[in-house]
XYZ file of C-alpha atoms in Angstrom:
338
model
C 17.671 -7.449 -9.762
C 18.823 -9.688 -7.090
C 21.057 -7.283 -4.910
C 17.708 -4.659 -5.195
C 15.691 -7.578 -2.699
C 18.761 -8.255 -0.954
C 17.773 -6.606 2.328
C 13.734 -7.469 1.819
C 12.988 -10.662 2.222
C 15.341 -11.291 5.274
C 12.256 -12.801 7.176
C 11.996 -16.262 5.009
C 15.766 -16.614 4.584
C 16.059 -16.905 8.397
C 18.848 -14.293 8.981
C 19.692 -10.660 8.392
C 20.987 -9.145 5.317
C 24.444 -7.493 5.941
C 23.115 -4.874 3.411
C 20.176 -4.017 5.002
C 19.829 -0.825 6.862
C 19.742 -2.509 10.163
C 20.092 -0.602 13.818
C 23.917 -1.247 14.098
C 24.680 0.343 10.743
C 22.254 3.555 10.636
C 24.137 4.792 13.861
C 25.515 8.126 11.353
C 21.680 9.036 10.433
C 18.900 10.409 12.309
C 16.551 7.958 13.777
C 13.788 7.720 11.572
C 10.450 10.058 12.317
C 7.752 7.152 12.265
C 4.613 8.203 10.654
C 1.696 9.599 11.834
C -0.417 6.463 12.524
C 2.670 4.721 14.259
C 3.033 7.317 16.570
C 2.597 6.133 19.561
C 3.802 6.883 23.320
C 6.961 4.394 24.614
C 6.984 5.712 27.850
C 4.558 7.950 30.533
C 6.585 11.193 29.942
C 6.119 10.970 26.242
C 2.842 13.722 25.192
C 0.247 11.675 24.074
C -2.320 13.098 21.608
C -5.946 13.072 21.075
C -6.677 10.394 18.166
C -7.630 12.795 14.973
C -11.275 11.285 13.993
C -11.759 9.013 11.142
C -13.560 10.393 8.454
C -15.777 8.516 6.101
C -14.634 7.636 2.209
C -15.652 9.296 -0.759
C -17.495 5.649 -1.564
C -19.310 5.640 1.756
C -20.472 9.010 1.692
C -21.620 9.044 -2.172
C -25.587 7.495 -1.533
C -29.071 8.382 -1.392
C -29.044 11.853 -1.655
C -31.373 12.644 1.568
C -33.120 16.051 0.224
C -34.433 14.958 -3.068
C -33.977 10.805 -2.448
C -32.483 10.109 -5.504
C -29.664 7.746 -5.916
C -26.673 9.726 -7.934
C -25.968 8.938 -10.968
C -22.644 7.777 -12.111
C -21.837 11.025 -13.736
C -22.361 13.026 -10.987
C -20.298 10.697 -8.771
C -17.923 10.950 -10.864
C -18.105 14.355 -10.833
C -17.765 14.239 -7.155
C -13.969 12.770 -6.833
C -12.983 16.208 -8.299
C -10.664 14.947 -11.002
C -8.389 17.120 -13.200
C -10.679 18.417 -16.484
C -7.619 16.471 -18.518
C -8.019 13.198 -17.120
C -5.138 11.160 -15.372
C -3.525 8.847 -18.125
C -3.960 5.490 -15.549
C -7.879 6.054 -16.186
C -7.715 5.342 -19.738
C -8.676 1.958 -19.552
C -6.479 1.384 -22.229
C -3.644 2.338 -20.149
C -4.954 0.353 -17.109
C -3.783 -3.061 -18.948
C -1.230 -5.207 -16.902
C 1.376 -8.093 -18.162
C -0.442 -11.359 -17.323
C -3.888 -12.072 -17.285
C -6.167 -14.542 -14.407
C -7.463 -14.285 -11.219
C -5.016 -11.992 -8.627
C -7.016 -13.356 -5.711
C -5.484 -16.561 -5.772
C -2.347 -14.780 -5.072
C -3.809 -12.793 -2.032
C -6.028 -15.637 -0.694
C -4.305 -17.340 2.506
C -3.393 -21.527 1.938
C -5.826 -23.600 4.705
C -2.379 -24.403 6.374
C -0.898 -21.463 6.493
C -1.361 -19.174 10.059
C -2.715 -15.794 9.118
C 0.678 -14.456 10.929
C 2.806 -15.872 8.730
C 0.674 -15.184 5.640
C 0.110 -11.280 6.260
C 4.266 -11.454 7.337
C 5.079 -12.939 3.658
C 2.632 -10.411 2.280
C 4.201 -7.309 3.728
C 7.491 -8.258 2.588
C 6.319 -9.747 -0.593
C 4.385 -6.313 -1.923
C 7.391 -4.184 -0.040
C 9.917 -6.255 -2.368
C 8.031 -5.407 -5.487
C 6.987 -1.620 -4.529
C 10.442 -0.682 -3.809
C 11.555 -0.850 -7.356
C 9.342 1.505 -8.391
C 10.568 4.029 -5.753
C 14.263 3.217 -6.950
C 13.289 4.066 -10.234
C 11.742 7.671 -9.522
C 13.766 8.371 -6.275
C 17.543 6.882 -6.843
C 19.763 9.940 -8.335
C 21.327 9.437 -11.368
C 25.072 10.177 -12.365
C 23.987 14.315 -12.775
C 22.653 14.033 -9.237
C 19.101 14.664 -10.494
C 16.686 11.986 -9.833
C 12.544 11.732 -11.531
C 10.388 12.748 -8.401
C 12.965 15.911 -6.497
C 11.499 18.858 -3.996
C 11.069 21.530 -7.392
C 9.097 19.157 -9.261
C 7.199 17.054 -6.483
C 7.435 20.271 -2.838
C 4.850 17.489 -1.176
C 3.641 14.195 -0.925
C 0.218 14.504 -2.811
C -1.772 12.538 -5.115
C -3.306 14.782 -7.275
C -4.732 18.219 -6.164
C -7.094 16.258 -3.786
C -5.068 14.683 -1.130
C -1.376 15.244 0.486
C 0.080 13.458 3.053
C 2.066 14.511 5.999
C 4.924 13.172 8.333
C 5.117 13.689 12.119
C 8.193 15.460 13.055
C 10.150 14.812 16.474
C 7.750 17.304 18.174
C 4.920 14.816 16.922
C 3.532 17.606 14.473
C 2.427 16.652 10.815
C 4.332 18.387 8.464
C 4.506 18.630 4.835
C 7.605 17.551 2.896
C 8.678 17.172 -0.102
C 7.820 13.449 -1.765
C 11.484 12.942 -2.339
C 12.330 13.051 1.346
C 9.215 11.204 2.405
C 10.358 8.554 0.356
C 13.464 8.345 1.793
C 11.861 7.930 5.621
C 9.336 5.649 3.978
C 11.945 3.032 2.780
C 13.544 3.699 6.111
C 11.097 3.135 7.956
C 9.304 0.229 6.639
C 12.873 -1.691 6.031
C 13.289 -1.288 9.348
C 10.638 -2.872 10.637
C 10.774 -5.844 8.377
C 14.935 -6.001 9.527
C 13.362 -5.529 13.225
C 12.992 -9.538 14.838
C 10.853 -8.147 17.431
C 8.150 -7.433 14.745
C 9.197 -9.788 12.537
C 11.402 -13.331 13.925
C 13.362 -14.743 11.410
C 14.001 -17.795 13.235
C 12.465 -20.662 11.549
C 11.669 -23.027 14.427
C 9.097 -20.197 15.149
C 7.176 -20.689 11.815
C 3.828 -22.027 12.871
C 0.591 -23.533 11.056
C -3.119 -23.499 10.815
C -5.181 -26.548 11.379
C -6.872 -27.606 8.700
C -10.511 -27.602 9.857
C -11.392 -30.342 7.568
C -9.033 -32.846 8.784
C -9.122 -31.926 12.606
C -10.323 -29.834 15.010
C -8.315 -26.760 16.053
C -6.765 -26.797 19.672
C -7.756 -23.590 21.544
C -4.775 -21.713 22.911
C -5.470 -20.247 26.102
C -4.704 -16.469 27.373
C -5.297 -13.567 25.452
C -5.337 -13.900 21.315
C -4.150 -12.378 18.587
C -3.277 -12.631 14.897
C 0.778 -14.409 14.531
C 0.372 -14.924 18.192
C 1.244 -18.905 18.404
C 4.168 -17.777 15.270
C 5.637 -15.506 18.185
C 4.480 -11.775 16.167
C 4.009 -9.177 18.932
C 0.315 -8.157 20.002
C 0.094 -4.917 17.641
C 2.156 -7.154 14.723
C -0.873 -6.616 12.737
C -1.575 -2.885 13.579
C 1.687 -2.136 12.289
C 1.554 -4.021 9.066
C -2.076 -1.988 8.760
C 1.098 0.941 8.521
C 3.417 -0.474 6.205
C 0.349 -0.995 4.134
C -1.206 2.715 4.620
C 2.068 4.238 3.705
C 2.761 1.738 0.857
C -0.734 2.718 -0.828
C 0.491 6.315 -0.076
C 4.307 5.669 -1.884
C 1.830 3.825 -4.795
C -0.949 6.918 -4.670
C 1.687 9.526 -5.246
C 3.560 7.005 -8.137
C -0.112 7.401 -10.163
C -0.341 10.723 -9.499
C 2.803 12.132 -10.371
C 5.078 9.773 -12.200
C 2.770 7.595 -14.106
C 3.835 9.135 -17.070
C 7.481 8.868 -16.238
C 6.767 5.042 -16.078
C 5.135 4.991 -18.914
C 7.951 6.167 -21.120
C 10.253 3.221 -19.460
C 7.197 0.836 -20.793
C 6.927 -0.114 -17.117
C 3.241 0.788 -17.146
C 1.634 -3.009 -16.971
C 3.895 -3.830 -14.507
C 2.623 -1.508 -12.140
C -0.459 -1.879 -12.562
C 0.088 -5.900 -12.261
C 1.683 -5.072 -8.732
C -0.710 -2.410 -7.624
C -4.030 -4.327 -8.376
C -2.821 -7.186 -6.875
C -1.599 -5.532 -3.334
C -5.014 -3.743 -3.801
C -6.886 -7.089 -3.601
C -4.254 -8.496 -0.511
C -4.814 -5.072 1.376
C -8.747 -5.704 1.510
C -8.932 -9.366 1.609
C -6.940 -9.315 4.335
C -8.211 -5.939 6.171
C -4.912 -4.373 5.643
C -6.226 -0.981 4.688
C -9.737 0.944 5.071
C -12.095 1.908 2.399
C -11.336 5.408 3.620
C -7.101 5.318 2.447
C -8.383 4.028 -0.538
C -10.360 6.913 -1.611
C -7.072 8.843 -3.476
C -7.091 5.495 -6.072
C -10.948 5.053 -5.878
C -11.415 5.948 -9.631
C -8.680 3.344 -10.885
C -10.621 0.569 -8.695
C -13.900 1.722 -9.724
C -12.300 1.287 -13.830
C -10.635 -2.666 -12.813
C -13.772 -3.420 -11.063
C -15.533 -2.761 -14.681
C -13.280 -4.378 -16.475
C -13.208 -7.541 -14.209
C -9.281 -7.431 -12.603
C -11.526 -7.388 -9.241
C -13.483 -10.180 -9.347
C -17.240 -10.418 -8.599
C -17.334 -11.303 -4.381
C -13.821 -10.280 -3.902
C -13.643 -7.411 -1.130
C -11.889 -4.921 -3.338
C -14.867 -5.727 -5.635
C -17.265 -4.334 -2.786
C -15.247 -1.639 -2.680
C -15.611 -0.475 -6.310
C -18.601 1.589 -8.017
C -19.187 -0.298 -10.688
C -21.126 2.035 -12.654
C -19.036 4.894 -12.262
C -16.097 2.084 -13.782
C -18.187 1.244 -16.815
C -18.549 4.712 -17.724
C -14.681 5.261 -17.756
C -14.233 2.540 -19.833
C -17.545 3.794 -21.810
C -15.806 7.994 -22.099
C -12.420 5.902 -22.780
C -14.182 4.469 -26.477
C -14.821 0.522 -24.916
C -12.673 -1.898 -23.546
C -9.064 -2.017 -24.348
C -8.023 -3.760 -27.329
C -5.676 -6.534 -26.662
């Protein structure tokens, strides 16, 4: 397993892994196609596309019925999710368990004396290190040349029947591609960002810290400010990390909707549940994902809020519909037995 992660955590070792797909070692392969959110013109001759309008999340649009003045019931909200008649296995609370007990929020909250940019960088690298394990389980080919995720089984990158994700081609056009190809591009894209010293500087002398207001008055800095500036991160660092988290979420959503049974057969469903609930807590706590981004996995977020996975007061709990989660628990015959 140590070799599996050798190219992931370069920032915190102060050097680049020789096995990581850096620019010098990828000249034989085509340049990665940036995902839609990161596709911004880099020169004055680039074609500029108007930004797409953002749509409200499902949780935000489900409120009071303006015509009747009635608040929808939990059953009505659950129906509006348009789940398949046979609900996914992961929506049964008996299969939504974790390998450990405790409050994952303590792993996501930034320590007082850690600079926010450093903490966000650490979370990006750490969550990618965990997710890439599950990606390779379904993506890597066996000796016979087959893989669990393939173009026949997953002809597009989807999360159920209601959500699919596109990638921008070389002409900046969104196109649907098989999930296997999407996973290939995601690995290349995220690894390339993490291994880029201009985005994730790995010089130990540049690591900064945050002043603890309990012991001193923070020294104001001059000039324009952004998250991670004092540690050497670029001005668009937070935007890049949000894009990385959005891509990681889409991979998790595909794994749950298309490959949960495969991971269950390998006895890995609790491990993925643990990683994903930690991921959601981190993403919401650090504002790395918007509520609209969470829509494909909203039912599971509701369920975990009802089961206490997301503690009250956390942002993950706030974006959940507790009544829907409680209804899902009821439909499964009560809370899971330990």
